[in-house]
Coordinates of C-alpha atoms (C1' of nucleotides) in Angstrom, one line a residue:
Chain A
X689 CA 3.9 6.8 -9.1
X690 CA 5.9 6.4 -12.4
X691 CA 9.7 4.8 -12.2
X692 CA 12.1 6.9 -12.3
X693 CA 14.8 4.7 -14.1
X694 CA 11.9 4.3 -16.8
X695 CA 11.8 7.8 -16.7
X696 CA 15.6 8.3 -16.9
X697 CA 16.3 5.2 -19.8
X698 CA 13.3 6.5 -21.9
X699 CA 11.5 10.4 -21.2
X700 CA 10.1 10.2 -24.8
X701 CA 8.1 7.7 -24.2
X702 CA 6.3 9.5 -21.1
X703 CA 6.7 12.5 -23.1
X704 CA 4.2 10.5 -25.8
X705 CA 1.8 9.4 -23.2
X706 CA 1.6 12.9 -22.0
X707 CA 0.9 14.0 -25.2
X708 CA -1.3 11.5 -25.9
X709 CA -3.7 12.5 -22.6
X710 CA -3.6 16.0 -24.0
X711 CA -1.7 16.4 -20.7
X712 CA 1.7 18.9 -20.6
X713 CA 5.0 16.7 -21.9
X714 CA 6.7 19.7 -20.0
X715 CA 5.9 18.0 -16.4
X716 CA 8.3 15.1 -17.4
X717 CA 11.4 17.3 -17.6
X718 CA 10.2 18.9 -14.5
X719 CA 10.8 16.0 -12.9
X720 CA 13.8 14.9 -14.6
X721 CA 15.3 18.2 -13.2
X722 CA 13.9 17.1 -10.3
X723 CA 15.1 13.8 -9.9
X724 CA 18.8 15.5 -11.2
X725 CA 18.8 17.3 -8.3
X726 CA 17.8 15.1 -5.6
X727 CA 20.8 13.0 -6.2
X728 CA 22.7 16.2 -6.3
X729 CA 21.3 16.8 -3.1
X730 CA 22.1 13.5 -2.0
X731 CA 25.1 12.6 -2.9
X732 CA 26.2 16.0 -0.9
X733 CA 24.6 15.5 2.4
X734 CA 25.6 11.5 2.1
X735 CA 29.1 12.8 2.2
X736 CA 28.7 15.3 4.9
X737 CA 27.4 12.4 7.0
X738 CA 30.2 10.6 6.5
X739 CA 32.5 12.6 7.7
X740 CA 30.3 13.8 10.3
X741 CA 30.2 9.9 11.5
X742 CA 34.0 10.2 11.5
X743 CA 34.5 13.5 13.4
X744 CA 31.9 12.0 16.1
X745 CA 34.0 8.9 16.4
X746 CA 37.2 11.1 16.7
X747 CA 35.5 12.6 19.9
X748 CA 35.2 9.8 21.7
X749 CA 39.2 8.7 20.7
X750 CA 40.4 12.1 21.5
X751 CA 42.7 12.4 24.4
X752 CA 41.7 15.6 27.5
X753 CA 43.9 17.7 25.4
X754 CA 42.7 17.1 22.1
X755 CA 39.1 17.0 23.1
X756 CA 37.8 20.9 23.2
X757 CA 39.2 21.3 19.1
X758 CA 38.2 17.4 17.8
X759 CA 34.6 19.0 19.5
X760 CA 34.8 22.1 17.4
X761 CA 35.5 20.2 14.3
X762 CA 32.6 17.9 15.0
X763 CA 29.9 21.0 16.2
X764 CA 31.2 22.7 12.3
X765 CA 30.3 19.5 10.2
X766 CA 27.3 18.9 12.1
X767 CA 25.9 22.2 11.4
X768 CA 27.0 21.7 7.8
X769 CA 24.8 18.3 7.9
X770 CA 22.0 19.7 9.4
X771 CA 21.9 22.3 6.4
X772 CA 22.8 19.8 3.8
X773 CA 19.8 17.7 5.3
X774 CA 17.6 20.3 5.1
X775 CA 18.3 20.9 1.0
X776 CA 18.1 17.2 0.7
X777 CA 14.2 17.3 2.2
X778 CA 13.8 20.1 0.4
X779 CA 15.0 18.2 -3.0
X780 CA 12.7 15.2 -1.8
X781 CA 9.9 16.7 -1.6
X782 CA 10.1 18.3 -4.8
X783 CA 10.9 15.7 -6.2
X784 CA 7.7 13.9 -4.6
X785 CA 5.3 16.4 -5.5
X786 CA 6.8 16.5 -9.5
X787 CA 6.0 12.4 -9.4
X788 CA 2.6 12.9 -8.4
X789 CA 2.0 15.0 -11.3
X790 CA 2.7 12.7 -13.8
X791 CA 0.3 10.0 -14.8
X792 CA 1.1 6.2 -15.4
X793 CA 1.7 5.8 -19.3
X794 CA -0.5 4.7 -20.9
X795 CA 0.0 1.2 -23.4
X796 CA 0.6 0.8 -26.8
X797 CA -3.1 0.8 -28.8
X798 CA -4.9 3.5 -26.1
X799 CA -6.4 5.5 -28.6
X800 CA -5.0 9.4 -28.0
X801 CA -7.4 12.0 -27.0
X802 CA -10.7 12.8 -24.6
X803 CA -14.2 11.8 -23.7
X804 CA -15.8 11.8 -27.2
X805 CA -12.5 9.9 -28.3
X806 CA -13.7 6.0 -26.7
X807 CA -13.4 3.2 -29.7
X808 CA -15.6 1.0 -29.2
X809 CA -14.7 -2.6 -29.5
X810 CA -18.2 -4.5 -29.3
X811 CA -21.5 -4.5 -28.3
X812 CA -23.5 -7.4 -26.9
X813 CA -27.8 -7.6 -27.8
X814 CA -29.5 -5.5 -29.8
X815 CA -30.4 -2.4 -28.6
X816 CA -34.2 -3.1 -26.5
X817 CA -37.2 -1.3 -28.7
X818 CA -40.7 -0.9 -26.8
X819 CA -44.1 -1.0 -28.8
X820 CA -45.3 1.2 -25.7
X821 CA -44.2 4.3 -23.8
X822 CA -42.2 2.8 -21.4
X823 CA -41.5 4.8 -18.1
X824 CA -37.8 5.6 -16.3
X825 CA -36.6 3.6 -13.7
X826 CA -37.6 6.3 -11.0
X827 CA -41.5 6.1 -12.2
X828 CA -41.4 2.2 -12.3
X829 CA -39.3 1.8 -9.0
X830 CA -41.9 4.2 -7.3
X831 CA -44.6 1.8 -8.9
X832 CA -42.9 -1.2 -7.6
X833 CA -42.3 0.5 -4.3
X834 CA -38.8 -0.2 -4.7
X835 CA -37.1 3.3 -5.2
X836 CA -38.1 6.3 -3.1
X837 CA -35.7 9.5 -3.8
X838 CA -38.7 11.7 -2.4
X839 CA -37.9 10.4 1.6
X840 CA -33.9 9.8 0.9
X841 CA -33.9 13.8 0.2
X842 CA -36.0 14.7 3.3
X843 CA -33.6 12.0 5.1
X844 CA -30.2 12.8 3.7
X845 CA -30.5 15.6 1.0
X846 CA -31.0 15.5 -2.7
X847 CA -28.5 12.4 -4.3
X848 CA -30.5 10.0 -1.8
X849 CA -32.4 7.2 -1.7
X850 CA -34.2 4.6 0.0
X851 CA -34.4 1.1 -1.4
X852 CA -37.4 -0.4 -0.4
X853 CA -39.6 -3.7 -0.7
X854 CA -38.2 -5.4 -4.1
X855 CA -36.0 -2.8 -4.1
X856 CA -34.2 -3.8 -1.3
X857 CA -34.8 -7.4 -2.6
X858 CA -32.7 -6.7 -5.9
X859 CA -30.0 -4.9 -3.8
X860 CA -29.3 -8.4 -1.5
X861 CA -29.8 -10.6 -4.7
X862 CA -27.3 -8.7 -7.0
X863 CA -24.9 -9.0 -4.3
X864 CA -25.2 -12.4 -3.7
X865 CA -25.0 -12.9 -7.2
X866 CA -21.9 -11.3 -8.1
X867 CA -20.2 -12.4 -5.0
X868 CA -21.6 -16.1 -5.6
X869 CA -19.8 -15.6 -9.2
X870 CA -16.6 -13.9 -7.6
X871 CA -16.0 -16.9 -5.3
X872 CA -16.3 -19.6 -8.6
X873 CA -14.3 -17.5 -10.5
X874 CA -11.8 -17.9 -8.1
X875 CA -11.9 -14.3 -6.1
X876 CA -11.5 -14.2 -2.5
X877 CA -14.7 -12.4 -1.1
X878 CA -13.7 -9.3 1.3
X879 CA -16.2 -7.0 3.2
X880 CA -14.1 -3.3 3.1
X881 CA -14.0 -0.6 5.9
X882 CA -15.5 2.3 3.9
X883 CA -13.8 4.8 6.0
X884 CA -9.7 4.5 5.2
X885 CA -6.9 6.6 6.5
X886 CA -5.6 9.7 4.3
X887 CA -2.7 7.5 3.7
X888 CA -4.6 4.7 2.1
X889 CA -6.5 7.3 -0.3
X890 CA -3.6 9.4 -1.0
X891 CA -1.7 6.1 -1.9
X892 CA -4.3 4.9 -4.5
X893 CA -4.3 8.5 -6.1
X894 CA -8.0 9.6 -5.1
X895 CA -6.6 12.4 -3.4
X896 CA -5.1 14.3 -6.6
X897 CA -7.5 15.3 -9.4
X898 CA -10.6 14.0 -7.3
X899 CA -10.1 15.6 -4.3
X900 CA -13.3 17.1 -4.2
X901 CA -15.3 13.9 -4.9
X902 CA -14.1 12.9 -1.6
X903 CA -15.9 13.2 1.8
X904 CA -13.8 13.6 4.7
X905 CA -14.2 13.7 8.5
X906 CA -12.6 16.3 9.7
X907 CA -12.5 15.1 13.1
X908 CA -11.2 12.0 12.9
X909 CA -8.9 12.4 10.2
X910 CA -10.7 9.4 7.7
X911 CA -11.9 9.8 4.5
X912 CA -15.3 7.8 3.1
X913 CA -14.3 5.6 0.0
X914 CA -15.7 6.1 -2.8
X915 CA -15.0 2.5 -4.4
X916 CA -13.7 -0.5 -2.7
X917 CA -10.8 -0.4 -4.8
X918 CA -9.2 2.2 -1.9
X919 CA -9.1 -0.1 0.8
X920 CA -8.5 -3.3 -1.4
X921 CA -5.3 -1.4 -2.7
X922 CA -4.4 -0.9 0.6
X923 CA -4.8 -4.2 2.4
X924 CA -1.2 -5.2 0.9
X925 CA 0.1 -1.9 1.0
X926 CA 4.1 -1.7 2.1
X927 CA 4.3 -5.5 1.9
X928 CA 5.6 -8.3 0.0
X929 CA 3.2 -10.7 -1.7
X930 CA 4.3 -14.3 -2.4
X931 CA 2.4 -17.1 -5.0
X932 CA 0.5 -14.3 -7.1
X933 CA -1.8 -13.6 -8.2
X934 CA -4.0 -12.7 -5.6
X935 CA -7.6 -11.9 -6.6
X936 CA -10.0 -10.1 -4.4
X937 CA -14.0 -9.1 -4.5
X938 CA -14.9 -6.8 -2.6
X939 CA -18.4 -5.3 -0.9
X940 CA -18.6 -1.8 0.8
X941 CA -20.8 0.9 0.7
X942 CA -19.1 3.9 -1.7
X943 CA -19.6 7.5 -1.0
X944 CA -19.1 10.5 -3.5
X945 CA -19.9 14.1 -3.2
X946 CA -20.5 14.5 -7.3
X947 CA -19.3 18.6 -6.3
X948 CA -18.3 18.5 -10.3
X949 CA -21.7 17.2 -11.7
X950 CA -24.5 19.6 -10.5
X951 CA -27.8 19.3 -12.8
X952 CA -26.2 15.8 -14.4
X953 CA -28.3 12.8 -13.9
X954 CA -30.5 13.9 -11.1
X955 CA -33.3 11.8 -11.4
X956 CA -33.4 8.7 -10.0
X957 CA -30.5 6.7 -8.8
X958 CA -28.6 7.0 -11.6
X959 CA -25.9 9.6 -10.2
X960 CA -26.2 9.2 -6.1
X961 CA -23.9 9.9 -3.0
X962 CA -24.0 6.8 -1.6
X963 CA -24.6 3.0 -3.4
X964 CA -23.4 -0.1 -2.8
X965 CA -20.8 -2.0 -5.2
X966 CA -18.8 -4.8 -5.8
X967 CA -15.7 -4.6 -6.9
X968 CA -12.7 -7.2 -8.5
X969 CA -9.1 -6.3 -6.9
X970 CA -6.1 -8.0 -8.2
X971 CA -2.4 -8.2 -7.7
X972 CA -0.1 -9.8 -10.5
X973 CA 3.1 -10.2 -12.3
X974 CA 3.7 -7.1 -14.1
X975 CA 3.8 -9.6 -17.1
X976 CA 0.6 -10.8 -16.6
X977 CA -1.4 -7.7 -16.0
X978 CA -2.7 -7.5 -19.9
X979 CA -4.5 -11.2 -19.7
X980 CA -5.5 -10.5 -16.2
X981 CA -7.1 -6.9 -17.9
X982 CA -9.3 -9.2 -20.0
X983 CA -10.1 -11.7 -17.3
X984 CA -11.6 -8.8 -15.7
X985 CA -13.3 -7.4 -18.7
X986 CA -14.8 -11.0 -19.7
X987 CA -16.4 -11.4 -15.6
X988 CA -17.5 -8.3 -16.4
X989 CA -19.0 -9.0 -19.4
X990 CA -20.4 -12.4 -18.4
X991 CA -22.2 -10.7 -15.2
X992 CA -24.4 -8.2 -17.2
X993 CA -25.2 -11.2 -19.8
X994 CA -26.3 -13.1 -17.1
X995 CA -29.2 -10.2 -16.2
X996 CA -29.8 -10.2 -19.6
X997 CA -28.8 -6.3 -20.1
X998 CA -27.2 -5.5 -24.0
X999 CA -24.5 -3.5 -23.6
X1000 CA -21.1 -2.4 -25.2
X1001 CA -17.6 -2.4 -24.5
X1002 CA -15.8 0.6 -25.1
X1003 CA -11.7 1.4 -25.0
X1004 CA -11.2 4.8 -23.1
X1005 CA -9.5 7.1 -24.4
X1006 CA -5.7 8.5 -22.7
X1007 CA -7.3 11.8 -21.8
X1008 CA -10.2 10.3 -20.2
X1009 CA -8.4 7.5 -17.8
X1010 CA -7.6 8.0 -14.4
X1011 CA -4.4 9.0 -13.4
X1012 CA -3.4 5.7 -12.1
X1013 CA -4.6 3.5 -15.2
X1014 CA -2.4 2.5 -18.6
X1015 CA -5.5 1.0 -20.2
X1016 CA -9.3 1.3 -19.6
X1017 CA -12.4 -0.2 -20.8
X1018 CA -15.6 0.2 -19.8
X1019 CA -19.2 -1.6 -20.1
X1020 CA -22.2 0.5 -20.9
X1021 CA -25.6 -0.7 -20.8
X1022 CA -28.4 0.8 -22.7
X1023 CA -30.5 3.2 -21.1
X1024 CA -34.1 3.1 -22.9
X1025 CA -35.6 6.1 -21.2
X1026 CA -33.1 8.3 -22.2
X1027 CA -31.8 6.4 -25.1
X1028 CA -28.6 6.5 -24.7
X1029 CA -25.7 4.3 -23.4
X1030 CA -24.7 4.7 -19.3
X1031 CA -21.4 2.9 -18.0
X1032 CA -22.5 0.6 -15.7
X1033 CA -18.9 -1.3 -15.1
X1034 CA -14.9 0.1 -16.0
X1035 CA -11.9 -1.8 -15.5
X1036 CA -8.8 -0.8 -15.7
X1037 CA -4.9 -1.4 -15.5
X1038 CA -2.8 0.3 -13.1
X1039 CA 0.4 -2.0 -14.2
X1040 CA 2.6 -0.9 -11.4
X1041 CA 1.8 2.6 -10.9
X1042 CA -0.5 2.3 -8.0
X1043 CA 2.1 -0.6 -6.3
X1044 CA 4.9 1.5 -6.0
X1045 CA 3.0 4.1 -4.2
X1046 CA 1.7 1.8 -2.1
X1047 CA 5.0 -0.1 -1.5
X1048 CA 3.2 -3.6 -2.7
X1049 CA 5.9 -5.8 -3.8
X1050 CA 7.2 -8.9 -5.1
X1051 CA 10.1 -11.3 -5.8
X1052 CA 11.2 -11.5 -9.0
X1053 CA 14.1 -12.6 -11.0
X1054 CA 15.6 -9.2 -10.4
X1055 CA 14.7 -9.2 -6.8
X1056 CA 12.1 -7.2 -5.3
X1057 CA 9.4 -5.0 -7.8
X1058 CA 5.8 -3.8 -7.5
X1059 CA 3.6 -6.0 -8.7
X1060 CA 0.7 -5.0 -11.0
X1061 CA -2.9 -3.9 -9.5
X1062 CA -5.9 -3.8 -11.4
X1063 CA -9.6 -3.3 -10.9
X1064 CA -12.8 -3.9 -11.9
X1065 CA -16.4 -3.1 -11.4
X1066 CA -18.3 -6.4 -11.0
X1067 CA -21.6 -5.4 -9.8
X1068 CA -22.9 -1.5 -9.4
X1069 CA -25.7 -2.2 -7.6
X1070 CA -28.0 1.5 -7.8
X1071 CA -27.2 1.7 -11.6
X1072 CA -27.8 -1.9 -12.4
X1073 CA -30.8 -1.6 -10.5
X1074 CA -32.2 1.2 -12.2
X1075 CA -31.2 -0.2 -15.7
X1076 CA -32.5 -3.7 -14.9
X1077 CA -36.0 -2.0 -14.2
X1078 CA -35.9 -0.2 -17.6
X1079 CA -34.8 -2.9 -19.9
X1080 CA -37.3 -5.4 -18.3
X1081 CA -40.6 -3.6 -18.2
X1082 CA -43.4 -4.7 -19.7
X1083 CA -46.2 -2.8 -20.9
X1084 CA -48.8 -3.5 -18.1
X1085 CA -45.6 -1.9 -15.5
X1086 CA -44.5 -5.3 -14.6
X1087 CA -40.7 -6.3 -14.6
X1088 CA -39.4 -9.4 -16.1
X1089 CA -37.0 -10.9 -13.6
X1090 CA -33.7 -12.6 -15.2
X1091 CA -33.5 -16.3 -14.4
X1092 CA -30.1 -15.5 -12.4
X1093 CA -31.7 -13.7 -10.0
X1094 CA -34.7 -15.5 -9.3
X1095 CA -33.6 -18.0 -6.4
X1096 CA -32.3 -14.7 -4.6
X1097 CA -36.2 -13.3 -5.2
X1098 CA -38.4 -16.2 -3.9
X1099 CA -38.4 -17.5 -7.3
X1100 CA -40.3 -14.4 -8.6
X1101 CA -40.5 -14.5 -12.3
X1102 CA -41.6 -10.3 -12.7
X1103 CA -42.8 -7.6 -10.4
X1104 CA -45.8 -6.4 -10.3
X1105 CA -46.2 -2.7 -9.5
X1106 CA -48.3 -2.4 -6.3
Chain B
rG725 C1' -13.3 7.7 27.5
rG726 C1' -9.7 6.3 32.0
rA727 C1' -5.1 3.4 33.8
rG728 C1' -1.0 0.5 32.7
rG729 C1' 2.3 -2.5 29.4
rC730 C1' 4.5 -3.4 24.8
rG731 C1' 6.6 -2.5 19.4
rU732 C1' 14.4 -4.5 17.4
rC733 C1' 16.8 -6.3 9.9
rG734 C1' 11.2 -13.3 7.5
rC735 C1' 9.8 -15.4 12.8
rC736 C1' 11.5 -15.5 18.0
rU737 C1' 15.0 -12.8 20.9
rA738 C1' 19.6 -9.8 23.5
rG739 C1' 20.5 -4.7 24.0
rU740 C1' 17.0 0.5 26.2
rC741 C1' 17.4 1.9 33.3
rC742 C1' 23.1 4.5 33.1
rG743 C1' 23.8 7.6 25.0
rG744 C1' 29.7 6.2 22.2
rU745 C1' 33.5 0.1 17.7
rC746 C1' 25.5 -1.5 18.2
rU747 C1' 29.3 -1.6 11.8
rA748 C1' 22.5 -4.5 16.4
rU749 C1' 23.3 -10.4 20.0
rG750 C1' 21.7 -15.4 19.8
rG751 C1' 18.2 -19.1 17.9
rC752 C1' 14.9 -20.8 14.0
rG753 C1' 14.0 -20.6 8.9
rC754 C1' 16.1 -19.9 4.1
rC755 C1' 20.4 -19.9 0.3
rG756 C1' 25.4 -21.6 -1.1
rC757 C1' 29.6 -24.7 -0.3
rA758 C1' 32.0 -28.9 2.1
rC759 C1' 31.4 -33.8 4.1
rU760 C1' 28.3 -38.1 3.2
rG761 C1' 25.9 -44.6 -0.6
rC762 C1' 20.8 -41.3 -0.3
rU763 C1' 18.2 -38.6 3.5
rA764 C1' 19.4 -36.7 8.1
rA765 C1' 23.2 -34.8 11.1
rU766 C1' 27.5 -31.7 11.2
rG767 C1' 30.9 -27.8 9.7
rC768 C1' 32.0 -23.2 7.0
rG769 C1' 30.0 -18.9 4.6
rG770 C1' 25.8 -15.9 3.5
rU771 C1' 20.8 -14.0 4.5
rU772 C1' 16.6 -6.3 6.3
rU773 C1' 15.1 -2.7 3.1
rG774 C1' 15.7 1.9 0.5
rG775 C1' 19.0 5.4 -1.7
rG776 C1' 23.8 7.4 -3.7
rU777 C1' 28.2 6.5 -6.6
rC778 C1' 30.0 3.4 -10.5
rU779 C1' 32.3 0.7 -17.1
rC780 C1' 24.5 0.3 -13.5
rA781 C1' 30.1 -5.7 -12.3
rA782 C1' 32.5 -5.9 -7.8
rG783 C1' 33.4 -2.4 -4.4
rC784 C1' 32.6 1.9 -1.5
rC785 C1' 29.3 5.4 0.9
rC786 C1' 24.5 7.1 3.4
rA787 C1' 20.0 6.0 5.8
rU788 C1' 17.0 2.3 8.3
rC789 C1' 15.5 -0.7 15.7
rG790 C1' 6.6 1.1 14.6
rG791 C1' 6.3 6.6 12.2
rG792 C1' 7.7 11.7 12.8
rA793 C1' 10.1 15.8 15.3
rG794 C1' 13.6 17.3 19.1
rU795 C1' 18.2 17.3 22.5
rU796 C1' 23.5 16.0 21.5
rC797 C1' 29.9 16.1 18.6
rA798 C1' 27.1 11.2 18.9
rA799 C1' 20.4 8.2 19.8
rA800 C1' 17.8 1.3 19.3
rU801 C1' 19.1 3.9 24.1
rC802 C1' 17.0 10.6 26.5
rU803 C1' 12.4 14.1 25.4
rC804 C1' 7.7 15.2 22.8
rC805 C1' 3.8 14.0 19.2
rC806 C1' 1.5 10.2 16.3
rC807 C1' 0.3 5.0 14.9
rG808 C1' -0.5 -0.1 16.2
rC809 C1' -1.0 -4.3 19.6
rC810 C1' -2.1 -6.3 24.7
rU811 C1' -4.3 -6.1 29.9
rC812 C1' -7.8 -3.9 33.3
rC813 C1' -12.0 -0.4 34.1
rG814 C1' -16.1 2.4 32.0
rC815 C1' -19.7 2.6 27.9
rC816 C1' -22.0 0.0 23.9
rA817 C1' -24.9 -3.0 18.8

RNA sequence: GGAGGCGUCGCCUAGUCCGGUCUAUGGCGCCGCACUGCUAAUGCGGUUUGGGUCUCAAGCCCAUCGGGAGUUCAAAUCUCCCCGCCUCCGCCA
């Protein structure tokens, strides 16, 4: 949810932000008009009330003569309230519903325009070359025993998987690893409900454009997360923090429908309904947000070094960040089989868009303010998975096993297909 | 799932039966000032949050007693729905 007194002091500047997500500019003066006419609104049923408050006093004074017409007077101006209140709700929640359509703006240096438009702003290793075929990560986690899509779609449907032998394995020793790297980098270590109330996902945005990526349950009224960030956004939501920053990590299961990617990524585990992931949270001084962005990006960075996976770092484009975010990077990995690079981490910075939704406050010099909320992926566990498998094979189908990993894997140096 | 109890401006608390200066009581904590050799104690004042108005300063006004709706001239107080917590019973990994 943007500020309005930003709004008010500076429109061009959302105006530019708009324009620079290739979104309409002409949504900002809607809710300029919007905002103009709530405090219209306001100020007139604020009045009412007052009087109201005084003709209802005047009742009580009245003497038995006075009564019956001091009563009349009072019945008139409370009708008149009633009406004025219900143009004020009216005002409110059009008002409300021309916030939600504007986007957080994005920061100076977000390059302007879409998908293709991403600058990229590094890239760690060289990209992997084989001197033999090589095989996807589906045919070498079937060899392994590790991956078996075939039983998750008789089980669940087509997106699903079963993790299996060192499948399962890898799952419990990326976790352990990216939590064990969380915790000594200073993140408090959270295990998230993965069902949240439709006021938790409406607050971090995930109701809006991605509606349809979200599963509900209908008869209980809770919605599956998709990313830990929903209920990590939420745990402070409506209160106010003292001694920030306060940095989370967070494990939960994530659950996404993928209704706008039919015939995308469908082998493998690339692109499923349900993974696991681990995910950074934290809460800062506005003024602090951009340093906390690249604390994020540089755990990120160090995690997938640590498996031993090249990757690069991208800048997202305005048009392709979420509506919450001002800035976005991402980390994609290498994907030999289909030679080509697949994000396997994106962090980004809400600044206080997301905190004033959520009602996530601080004091300040200026009294209370939302503080700023970013997050960041530190560990997809599927995708990482499935890239780990391809950029370690070896040509007799074995699978190097990065040093990091191996206390979680009984000291296993490789896998060996079964 | 069944029965009962509870939710008050940071924390505790009075008020709710029987609607009206509730403009929400008192204590603790916190902030300021005074007093004091220092600390403590004491005294005085202040201390929810959001919004509106305004030279965005003071001031004034409106809302806010878990959330929402209703009854009424008037709701912390009455009615209904929802949320949360507690106790007991049932069921359960």
């Amino acid at each position: 949810m943007i500020d309005l007194r930003l709004l008010r002091d500076d429109p061009e500047r959302v105006r530019a932000s708009q324009r620079a997500r290739g979104e309409d500019p002409a949504v900002v003066d809607a809710l300029l008009a919007a905002d103009e006419q709530r405090r219209a609104a306001v100020t007139r049923a604020d009045g009412l009330r007052a009087d109201q408050k005084a003709a209802s006093q005047a009742v009580r004074a009245a003497s038995e003569e006075d009564r019956p017409a001091v009563l009349e007077r009072a019945k008139a101006l409370a009708a008149e309230v009633k009406e004025a209140e219900a143009k004020q709700a009216e005002a409110d929640a059009t008002l409300r519903a021309a916030q939600l359509a504007v986007p957080n703006v994005v920061l100076d240096g977000v390059p302007a325009g879409g998908e293709q438009d991403f600058v990229v702003l590094e890239q760690v290793g060289e990209i992997p070359t084989y001197d033999f075929p090589g095989l996807d990560h589906l045919d070498l986690g079937t060899a392994l025993g590790a991956i078996d899509t075939e039983r998750g779609a008789k089980v669940s449907g087509s997106r699903f998987a079963f993790l299996t032998g060192w499948g399962a394995l890898l799952e419990l020793a990326l976790i352990n690893l990216a939590m064990g790297s969380a915790v000594q980098a200073g993140y408090n270590p959270v295990i998230a409900p993965a069902l949240v109330r439709p006021e938790a996902m409406e607050g971090t945005g995930f109701l809006g454009a991605h509606a349809a990526e979200v599963y509900k349950l209908e008869a209980d009224d809770l919605y599956l997360v998709g990313t830990s960030e929903v209920p990590l956004a939420a745990f402070h939501s409506g209160e106010v923090l003292e001694d920030l920053p306060y940095r989370y990590a967070g494990f939960s299961s994530c659950f996404r429908r993928e209704a706008g990617s039919h015939g995308k990524d469908t082998r493998g585990i690339i692109r499923v309904h349900q993974f696991d992931k681990v995910e950074m949270f934290c809460l800062v001084d506005p003024a602090e947000a951009e340093a906390e962005h690249q604390r994020l990006l540089a755990n990120e960075k160090a995690f997938l070094s640590a498996l031993e996976i090249p990757f690069r770092v991208i800048e997202v484009a305005a048009g392709d960040l979420g509506s919450s975010a001002a800035r976005k990077y991402d980390c994609e990995a290498w994907l030999p089989s289909q030679e080509r690079w697949l994000e396997l981490t994106s962090t980004s910075n809400c600044t206080d868009f997301q905190a004033r939704r959520l009602g996530i406050r601080s004091r300040g010099a200026s009294g209370l303010a939302p503080v700023a909320t970013l997050n960041g992926t530190l560990c997809a566990i599927g995708r990482t998975i499935a890239v780990l498998l391809e950029v370690h094979q070896r040509a007799d189908g074995s699978v190097h096993v990065p040093e990091v990993l191996r206390p979680y894997l009984a000291g296993r140096k490789e896998l060996l297909p079964q």
